[in-house]
PDB file of C-alpha atoms in Angstrom:
ATOM      1  CA  MET A   1      -4.470   2.286  21.990  1.00  0.00           C
ATOM      2  CA  LYS A   2      -6.207   0.924  18.905  1.00  0.00           C
ATOM      3  CA  THR A   3      -7.415  -2.654  19.061  1.00  0.00           C
ATOM      4  CA  VAL A   4      -7.452  -4.336  15.665  1.00  0.00           C
ATOM      5  CA  ASP A   5     -10.875  -5.421  14.499  1.00  0.00           C
ATOM      6  CA  THR A   6      -9.756  -8.864  13.325  1.00  0.00           C
ATOM      7  CA  TRP A   7      -6.441 -10.705  13.502  1.00  0.00           C
ATOM      8  CA  GLN A   8      -6.009 -13.924  11.546  1.00  0.00           C
ATOM      9  CA  GLN A   9      -2.863 -16.036  11.657  1.00  0.00           C
ATOM     10  CA  PHE A  10      -1.896 -18.638   9.089  1.00  0.00           C
ATOM     11  CA  GLY A  11       0.486 -21.552   9.161  1.00  0.00           C
ATOM     12  CA  ASP A  12       1.644 -21.245   5.566  1.00  0.00           C
ATOM     13  CA  GLU A  13       2.100 -18.424   3.095  1.00  0.00           C
ATOM     14  CA  HIS A  14      -0.362 -19.726   0.503  1.00  0.00           C
ATOM     15  CA  ALA A  15      -3.174 -19.860   3.051  1.00  0.00           C
ATOM     16  CA  HIS A  16      -2.295 -16.304   4.099  1.00  0.00           C
ATOM     17  CA  SER A  17      -2.344 -15.007   0.507  1.00  0.00           C
ATOM     18  CA  LEU A  18      -5.580 -16.827  -0.318  1.00  0.00           C
ATOM     19  CA  ALA A  19      -7.404 -15.537   2.776  1.00  0.00           C
ATOM     20  CA  LEU A  20      -6.276 -11.961   2.182  1.00  0.00           C
ATOM     21  CA  SER A  21      -7.282 -12.061  -1.477  1.00  0.00           C
ATOM     22  CA  GLN A  22     -10.703 -13.425  -0.515  1.00  0.00           C
ATOM     23  CA  ALA A  23     -11.164 -10.737   2.138  1.00  0.00           C
ATOM     24  CA  LEU A  24     -10.266  -8.030  -0.365  1.00  0.00           C
ATOM     25  CA  GLN A  25     -12.640  -9.487  -2.928  1.00  0.00           C
ATOM     26  CA  ALA A  26     -15.448  -9.455  -0.366  1.00  0.00           C
ATOM     27  CA  SER A  27     -14.687  -5.853   0.642  1.00  0.00           C
ATOM     28  CA  LEU A  28     -14.591  -4.666  -2.955  1.00  0.00           C
ATOM     29  CA  GLN A  29     -17.813  -6.539  -3.799  1.00  0.00           C
ATOM     30  CA  ASP A  30     -19.604  -4.985  -0.830  1.00  0.00           C
ATOM     31  CA  LEU A  31     -18.436  -1.479  -1.723  1.00  0.00           C
ATOM     32  CA  LEU A  32     -19.384  -1.911  -5.387  1.00  0.00           C
ATOM     33  CA  ALA A  33     -22.904  -2.779  -4.273  1.00  0.00           C
ATOM     34  CA  HIS A  34     -23.248   0.639  -2.648  1.00  0.00           C
ATOM     35  CA  GLN A  35     -21.169   3.050  -4.732  1.00  0.00           C
ATOM     36  CA  ALA A  36     -20.347   3.641  -8.376  1.00  0.00           C
ATOM     37  CA  ARG A  37     -16.581   3.213  -8.117  1.00  0.00           C
ATOM     38  CA  VAL A  38     -14.084   1.795  -5.623  1.00  0.00           C
ATOM     39  CA  VAL A  39     -10.440   2.788  -5.132  1.00  0.00           C
ATOM     40  CA  LEU A  40      -7.978   0.117  -3.969  1.00  0.00           C
ATOM     41  CA  ALA A  41      -4.471   1.138  -2.834  1.00  0.00           C
ATOM     42  CA  LEU A  42      -1.845  -1.609  -2.735  1.00  0.00           C
ATOM     43  CA  SER A  43       1.630  -1.881  -1.271  1.00  0.00           C
ATOM     44  CA  GLY A  44       4.481  -3.433  -3.224  1.00  0.00           C
ATOM     45  CA  GLY A  45       7.503  -5.575  -2.516  1.00  0.00           C
ATOM     46  CA  GLN A  46       7.661  -9.331  -2.975  1.00  0.00           C
ATOM     47  CA  SER A  47       5.354 -10.341  -0.120  1.00  0.00           C
ATOM     48  CA  PRO A  48       2.043  -9.471  -1.852  1.00  0.00           C
ATOM     49  CA  ARG A  49       2.885 -11.119  -5.186  1.00  0.00           C
ATOM     50  CA  ALA A  50       0.919 -14.318  -4.552  1.00  0.00           C
ATOM     51  CA  MET A  51      -2.039 -12.411  -3.106  1.00  0.00           C
ATOM     52  CA  MET A  52      -2.189 -10.156  -6.186  1.00  0.00           C
ATOM     53  CA  ALA A  53      -2.122 -13.149  -8.519  1.00  0.00           C
ATOM     54  CA  LEU A  54      -5.083 -14.667  -6.685  1.00  0.00           C
ATOM     55  CA  LEU A  55      -6.966 -11.357  -6.537  1.00  0.00           C
ATOM     56  CA  SER A  56      -6.573 -10.935 -10.303  1.00  0.00           C
ATOM     57  CA  LEU A  57      -8.946 -13.903 -10.711  1.00  0.00           C
ATOM     58  CA  ALA A  58     -11.701 -12.382  -8.570  1.00  0.00           C
ATOM     59  CA  ASP A  59     -15.106 -12.209 -10.236  1.00  0.00           C
ATOM     60  CA  LEU A  60     -15.728  -8.478  -9.790  1.00  0.00           C
ATOM     61  CA  ASP A  61     -16.787  -5.602 -12.004  1.00  0.00           C
ATOM     62  CA  TRP A  62     -13.165  -4.485 -12.256  1.00  0.00           C
ATOM     63  CA  SER A  63     -14.121  -1.745 -14.731  1.00  0.00           C
ATOM     64  CA  ARG A  64     -15.456   0.134 -11.682  1.00  0.00           C
ATOM     65  CA  VAL A  65     -12.271  -0.363  -9.637  1.00  0.00           C
ATOM     66  CA  THR A  66      -9.374   2.099  -9.634  1.00  0.00           C
ATOM     67  CA  VAL A  67      -6.029   0.676  -8.522  1.00  0.00           C
ATOM     68  CA  GLN A  68      -3.377   2.941  -6.969  1.00  0.00           C
ATOM     69  CA  TRP A  69      -0.126   2.197  -5.225  1.00  0.00           C
ATOM     70  CA  VAL A  70       0.388   2.998  -1.550  1.00  0.00           C
ATOM     71  CA  ASP A  71       4.028   3.753  -2.324  1.00  0.00           C
ATOM     72  CA  GLU A  72       6.354   3.572  -5.297  1.00  0.00           C
ATOM     73  CA  ARG A  73      10.095   3.538  -5.809  1.00  0.00           C
ATOM     74  CA  LEU A  74      11.261   6.347  -8.068  1.00  0.00           C
ATOM     75  CA  LEU A  75      12.547   4.302 -10.978  1.00  0.00           C
ATOM     76  CA  THR A  76      11.795   4.122 -14.682  1.00  0.00           C
ATOM     77  CA  ARG A  77       9.095   1.824 -16.002  1.00  0.00           C
ATOM     78  CA  HIS A  78       9.796  -1.880 -16.178  1.00  0.00           C
ATOM     79  CA  HIS A  79      12.443  -1.685 -13.453  1.00  0.00           C
ATOM     80  CA  PRO A  80      12.145  -5.014 -11.601  1.00  0.00           C
ATOM     81  CA  ASP A  81      12.055  -3.227  -8.213  1.00  0.00           C
ATOM     82  CA  SER A  82       9.146  -0.919  -9.068  1.00  0.00           C
ATOM     83  CA  ASN A  83       5.761  -1.515  -7.489  1.00  0.00           C
ATOM     84  CA  SER A  84       4.076  -0.433 -10.712  1.00  0.00           C
ATOM     85  CA  GLU A  85       5.780  -3.283 -12.565  1.00  0.00           C
ATOM     86  CA  LEU A  86       4.510  -5.710  -9.926  1.00  0.00           C
ATOM     87  CA  ILE A  87       0.940  -4.412 -10.134  1.00  0.00           C
ATOM     88  CA  GLU A  88       0.905  -4.450 -13.934  1.00  0.00           C
ATOM     89  CA  SER A  89       2.487  -7.855 -14.395  1.00  0.00           C
ATOM     90  CA  VAL A  90       0.716  -9.702 -11.554  1.00  0.00           C
ATOM     91  CA  LEU A  91      -2.528  -7.995 -10.502  1.00  0.00           C
ATOM     92  CA  LEU A  92      -3.716  -6.360 -13.726  1.00  0.00           C
ATOM     93  CA  GLN A  93      -4.163  -9.680 -15.482  1.00  0.00           C
ATOM     94  CA  ASN A  94      -7.133 -12.018 -15.956  1.00  0.00           C
ATOM     95  CA  GLN A  95     -10.345 -10.455 -14.591  1.00  0.00           C
ATOM     96  CA  ALA A  96      -8.491  -7.496 -13.080  1.00  0.00           C
ATOM     97  CA  ALA A  97      -7.163  -6.380 -16.470  1.00  0.00           C
ATOM     98  CA  GLN A  98     -10.278  -4.183 -16.713  1.00  0.00           C
ATOM     99  CA  ALA A  99      -9.357  -2.062 -13.684  1.00  0.00           C
ATOM    100  CA  GLN A 100      -8.454   1.610 -14.081  1.00  0.00           C
ATOM    101  CA  TRP A 101      -4.764   2.217 -13.483  1.00  0.00           C
ATOM    102  CA  HIS A 102      -2.133   4.847 -14.235  1.00  0.00           C
ATOM    103  CA  ASN A 103       1.607   4.275 -14.404  1.00  0.00           C
ATOM    104  CA  PHE A 104       3.336   7.596 -13.793  1.00  0.00           C
ATOM    105  CA  LEU A 105       6.905   6.323 -14.141  1.00  0.00           C
ATOM    106  CA  PRO A 106       8.685   7.510 -17.316  1.00  0.00           C
ATOM    107  CA  GLN A 107       9.815   5.129 -20.011  1.00  0.00           C
ATOM    108  CA  PRO A 108      13.553   4.370 -19.813  1.00  0.00           C
ATOM    109  CA  GLN A 109      15.852   5.607 -22.532  1.00  0.00           C
ATOM    110  CA  GLY A 110      17.983   2.489 -22.578  1.00  0.00           C
ATOM    111  CA  GLU A 111      18.206   0.387 -19.417  1.00  0.00           C
ATOM    112  CA  ALA A 112      15.852   0.844 -16.470  1.00  0.00           C
ATOM    113  CA  ARG A 113      17.343   3.281 -13.974  1.00  0.00           C
ATOM    114  CA  VAL A 114      16.789   5.503 -10.934  1.00  0.00           C
ATOM    115  CA  LEU A 115      15.000   8.805 -11.603  1.00  0.00           C
ATOM    116  CA  ASP A 116      16.770  12.118 -11.155  1.00  0.00           C
ATOM    117  CA  GLY A 117      15.353  14.965  -9.059  1.00  0.00           C
ATOM    118  CA  ALA A 118      13.353  16.642 -11.843  1.00  0.00           C
ATOM    119  CA  GLU A 119      11.853  13.319 -12.915  1.00  0.00           C
ATOM    120  CA  GLN A 120      10.930  12.532  -9.318  1.00  0.00           C
ATOM    121  CA  GLN A 121       9.014  15.782  -9.004  1.00  0.00           C
ATOM    122  CA  ALA A 122       7.257  15.177 -12.323  1.00  0.00           C
ATOM    123  CA  VAL A 123       6.078  11.753 -11.126  1.00  0.00           C
ATOM    124  CA  LEU A 124       4.929  13.237  -7.812  1.00  0.00           C
ATOM    125  CA  GLN A 125       2.927  15.974  -9.519  1.00  0.00           C
ATOM    126  CA  ALA A 126       1.300  13.527 -11.951  1.00  0.00           C
ATOM    127  CA  ALA A 127       0.403  11.179  -9.099  1.00  0.00           C
ATOM    128  CA  LEU A 128      -1.054  14.041  -7.034  1.00  0.00           C
ATOM    129  CA  MET A 129      -3.180  15.198  -9.973  1.00  0.00           C
ATOM    130  CA  ALA A 130      -4.646  11.700 -10.441  1.00  0.00           C
ATOM    131  CA  TYR A 131      -4.846  10.776  -6.744  1.00  0.00           C
ATOM    132  CA  GLN A 132      -8.183   9.576  -5.381  1.00  0.00           C
ATOM    133  CA  THR A 133      -8.929   8.872  -1.736  1.00  0.00           C
ATOM    134  CA  PRO A 134      -8.801   5.078  -1.446  1.00  0.00           C
ATOM    135  CA  ASP A 135     -11.656   3.058  -0.023  1.00  0.00           C
ATOM    136  CA  VAL A 136      -9.422   0.085   0.806  1.00  0.00           C
ATOM    137  CA  VAL A 137      -5.718   0.295   1.705  1.00  0.00           C
ATOM    138  CA  VAL A 138      -3.454  -2.739   2.002  1.00  0.00           C
ATOM    139  CA  LEU A 139      -0.320  -2.104   4.048  1.00  0.00           C
ATOM    140  CA  GLY A 140       2.721  -4.285   4.509  1.00  0.00           C
ATOM    141  CA  MET A 141       5.275  -3.975   7.298  1.00  0.00           C
ATOM    142  CA  GLY A 142       9.040  -4.303   7.361  1.00  0.00           C
ATOM    143  CA  MET A 143      11.060  -5.752  10.211  1.00  0.00           C
ATOM    144  CA  ASP A 144      12.082  -2.200  11.141  1.00  0.00           C
ATOM    145  CA  GLY A 145       8.400  -1.370  11.643  1.00  0.00           C
ATOM    146  CA  HIS A 146       8.035   0.777   8.526  1.00  0.00           C
ATOM    147  CA  THR A 147       4.833   0.641   6.551  1.00  0.00           C
ATOM    148  CA  ALA A 148       4.139   2.091   3.103  1.00  0.00           C
ATOM    149  CA  SER A 149       7.447   3.945   2.572  1.00  0.00           C
ATOM    150  CA  LEU A 150       7.193   5.700   5.916  1.00  0.00           C
ATOM    151  CA  PHE A 151      10.707   5.114   7.258  1.00  0.00           C
ATOM    152  CA  ALA A 152      11.558   6.614  10.639  1.00  0.00           C
ATOM    153  CA  ASP A 153      15.033   7.728   9.499  1.00  0.00           C
ATOM    154  CA  ALA A 154      13.798   9.662   6.458  1.00  0.00           C
ATOM    155  CA  PRO A 155      14.142  13.458   6.749  1.00  0.00           C
ATOM    156  CA  GLN A 156      10.534  13.779   5.572  1.00  0.00           C
ATOM    157  CA  PHE A 157       9.209  11.441   8.280  1.00  0.00           C
ATOM    158  CA  ALA A 158       7.750  14.069  10.630  1.00  0.00           C
ATOM    159  CA  ALA A 159       5.881  15.820   7.828  1.00  0.00           C
ATOM    160  CA  ALA A 160       4.636  12.521   6.394  1.00  0.00           C
ATOM    161  CA  MET A 161       3.299  11.437   9.799  1.00  0.00           C
ATOM    162  CA  ASP A 162       1.570  14.753  10.543  1.00  0.00           C
ATOM    163  CA  ARG A 163      -2.094  13.903  11.163  1.00  0.00           C
ATOM    164  CA  HIS A 164      -3.021  17.215   9.527  1.00  0.00           C
ATOM    165  CA  GLN A 165      -0.804  16.869   6.449  1.00  0.00           C
ATOM    166  CA  ALA A 166      -2.846  18.108   3.494  1.00  0.00           C
ATOM    167  CA  GLN A 167      -0.700  16.544   0.759  1.00  0.00           C
ATOM    168  CA  PRO A 168      -1.621  12.847   0.382  1.00  0.00           C
ATOM    169  CA  LEU A 169       1.636  11.817  -1.331  1.00  0.00           C
ATOM    170  CA  MET A 170       5.205  12.839  -0.528  1.00  0.00           C
ATOM    171  CA  VAL A 171       8.699  12.025  -1.740  1.00  0.00           C
ATOM    172  CA  ILE A 172      10.498  10.045   0.989  1.00  0.00           C
ATOM    173  CA  GLU A 173      14.282   9.559   1.024  1.00  0.00           C
ATOM    174  CA  PRO A 174      15.168   6.868   3.603  1.00  0.00           C
ATOM    175  CA  PRO A 175      18.912   6.380   4.215  1.00  0.00           C
ATOM    176  CA  SER A 176      18.200   2.825   5.385  1.00  0.00           C
ATOM    177  CA  ALA A 177      16.483   1.670   2.177  1.00  0.00           C
ATOM    178  CA  PRO A 178      17.324   1.728  -1.518  1.00  0.00           C
ATOM    179  CA  TYR A 179      15.793   4.393  -3.750  1.00  0.00           C
ATOM    180  CA  ALA A 180      13.830   7.534  -3.091  1.00  0.00           C
ATOM    181  CA  ARG A 181      10.120   6.788  -3.026  1.00  0.00           C
ATOM    182  CA  ILE A 182       6.704   8.362  -3.153  1.00  0.00           C
ATOM    183  CA  SER A 183       4.453   7.306  -0.292  1.00  0.00           C
ATOM    184  CA  MET A 184       0.977   7.957   0.958  1.00  0.00           C
ATOM    185  CA  THR A 185       1.142  10.011   4.139  1.00  0.00           C
ATOM    186  CA  LEU A 186      -0.325   8.865   7.440  1.00  0.00           C
ATOM    187  CA  ALA A 187      -3.205  11.333   7.043  1.00  0.00           C
ATOM    188  CA  ALA A 188      -4.011   9.906   3.609  1.00  0.00           C
ATOM    189  CA  ILE A 189      -3.892   6.314   4.858  1.00  0.00           C
ATOM    190  CA  LEU A 190      -6.353   7.177   7.610  1.00  0.00           C
ATOM    191  CA  GLN A 191      -8.905   8.417   5.055  1.00  0.00           C
ATOM    192  CA  ALA A 192      -9.560   4.817   3.964  1.00  0.00           C
ATOM    193  CA  LYS A 193     -12.784   3.058   4.829  1.00  0.00           C
ATOM    194  CA  THR A 194     -10.863  -0.135   5.670  1.00  0.00           C
ATOM    195  CA  LEU A 195      -7.215  -0.959   6.347  1.00  0.00           C
ATOM    196  CA  TYR A 196      -5.638  -4.358   5.850  1.00  0.00           C
ATOM    197  CA  ILE A 197      -2.201  -5.098   7.299  1.00  0.00           C
ATOM    198  CA  ALA A 198      -0.320  -8.028   5.766  1.00  0.00           C
ATOM    199  CA  ALA A 199       2.301  -9.239   8.242  1.00  0.00           C
ATOM    200  CA  TYR A 200       2.956 -12.897   7.544  1.00  0.00           C
ATOM    201  CA  GLY A 201       5.487 -14.781   9.660  1.00  0.00           C
ATOM    202  CA  ALA A 202       6.259 -15.186  13.359  1.00  0.00           C
ATOM    203  CA  GLN A 203       8.737 -12.299  13.518  1.00  0.00           C
ATOM    204  CA  LYS A 204       6.392  -9.784  11.934  1.00  0.00           C
ATOM    205  CA  GLN A 205       3.501 -10.946  14.096  1.00  0.00           C
ATOM    206  CA  ALA A 206       5.607 -10.502  17.239  1.00  0.00           C
ATOM    207  CA  LEU A 207       6.641  -7.018  16.118  1.00  0.00           C
ATOM    208  CA  LEU A 208       3.048  -6.065  15.415  1.00  0.00           C
ATOM    209  CA  GLN A 209       1.953  -7.361  18.813  1.00  0.00           C
ATOM    210  CA  GLN A 210       4.646  -5.201  20.381  1.00  0.00           C
ATOM    211  CA  ALA A 211       3.409  -2.195  18.401  1.00  0.00           C
ATOM    212  CA  LEU A 212      -0.131  -2.809  19.643  1.00  0.00           C
ATOM    213  CA  LEU A 213       0.924  -2.998  23.285  1.00  0.00           C
ATOM    214  CA  THR A 214       3.168   0.044  23.501  1.00  0.00           C
ATOM    215  CA  GLU A 215       1.900   3.561  24.165  1.00  0.00           C
ATOM    216  CA  GLU A 216       4.980   5.119  22.597  1.00  0.00           C
ATOM    217  CA  ALA A 217       5.030   5.677  18.839  1.00  0.00           C
ATOM    218  CA  LEU A 218       8.467   4.128  18.367  1.00  0.00           C
ATOM    219  CA  LEU A 219       7.708   2.490  15.030  1.00  0.00           C
ATOM    220  CA  PRO A 220       5.862   3.848  11.983  1.00  0.00           C
ATOM    221  CA  ILE A 221       3.326   1.010  12.162  1.00  0.00           C
ATOM    222  CA  THR A 222       2.590   2.066  15.767  1.00  0.00           C
ATOM    223  CA  TRP A 223       1.609   5.524  14.541  1.00  0.00           C
ATOM    224  CA  VAL A 224      -0.879   3.951  12.137  1.00  0.00           C
ATOM    225  CA  LEU A 225      -2.378   1.735  14.823  1.00  0.00           C
ATOM    226  CA  GLN A 226      -2.625   4.576  17.331  1.00  0.00           C
ATOM    227  CA  GLU A 227      -4.237   6.990  14.906  1.00  0.00           C
ATOM    228  CA  ALA A 228      -6.649   4.580  13.184  1.00  0.00           C
ATOM    229  CA  GLN A 229      -9.293   4.912  15.856  1.00  0.00           C
ATOM    230  CA  ASP A 230     -12.148   5.333  13.395  1.00  0.00           C
ATOM    231  CA  VAL A 231     -10.938   2.982  10.666  1.00  0.00           C
ATOM    232  CA  PRO A 232     -11.496  -0.809  10.768  1.00  0.00           C
ATOM    233  CA  VAL A 233      -8.116  -2.581  10.787  1.00  0.00           C
ATOM    234  CA  HIS A 234      -7.767  -6.224   9.754  1.00  0.00           C
ATOM    235  CA  VAL A 235      -4.474  -8.038  10.287  1.00  0.00           C
ATOM    236  CA  PHE A 236      -3.473 -11.063   8.223  1.00  0.00           C
ATOM    237  CA  GLY A 237      -0.453 -12.640   9.866  1.00  0.00           C
TER     238      GLY A 237
END
């Protein structure tokens, strides 16, 4: 079983967000000292909002940083539930406004809405064409143990968790969650140089401890931990 490389726990959410943003800044700075460009893949949802706001202020050469999402809900642009909207409105501000970024979601004709099947495939193909292997991946975790948009009840789950899956992004349709999504696959996640897992709160920390102790891959996050033998994993709880 994988043992995480570092595990930090914080008593309040601001301290958690600040420490994670500082760790990401340090990782990006170190990588930029040794390579021309760095690719950062970020998860969405509400939990990372404060961290992204703090990271946007980091004194980095953001013009050499490419930002990608780990997963995205298949919605039109400017939908309040889209991860792209979160990244654009919170992270890509201040210093980080110079980062390279692509929004593949189509503009709404009228109100923001859910994409139909043809639009979903168009977004997937555009994202695959622009995809770059990330150096740093930041994962969240839900209370059902999902990470990225790798939900155990999705019909695409087995293919998405295949260690030899060649396609780095897949459409995922979880019955237990709103919206179809595009997600990085397990194989793609494991190509990162460093993984960060943001799991703030006592309940998430307990669930992650359980995932670390079990030999059975009962939860999606367990699969990540079991397979990430060669990738440094840092937990911020």
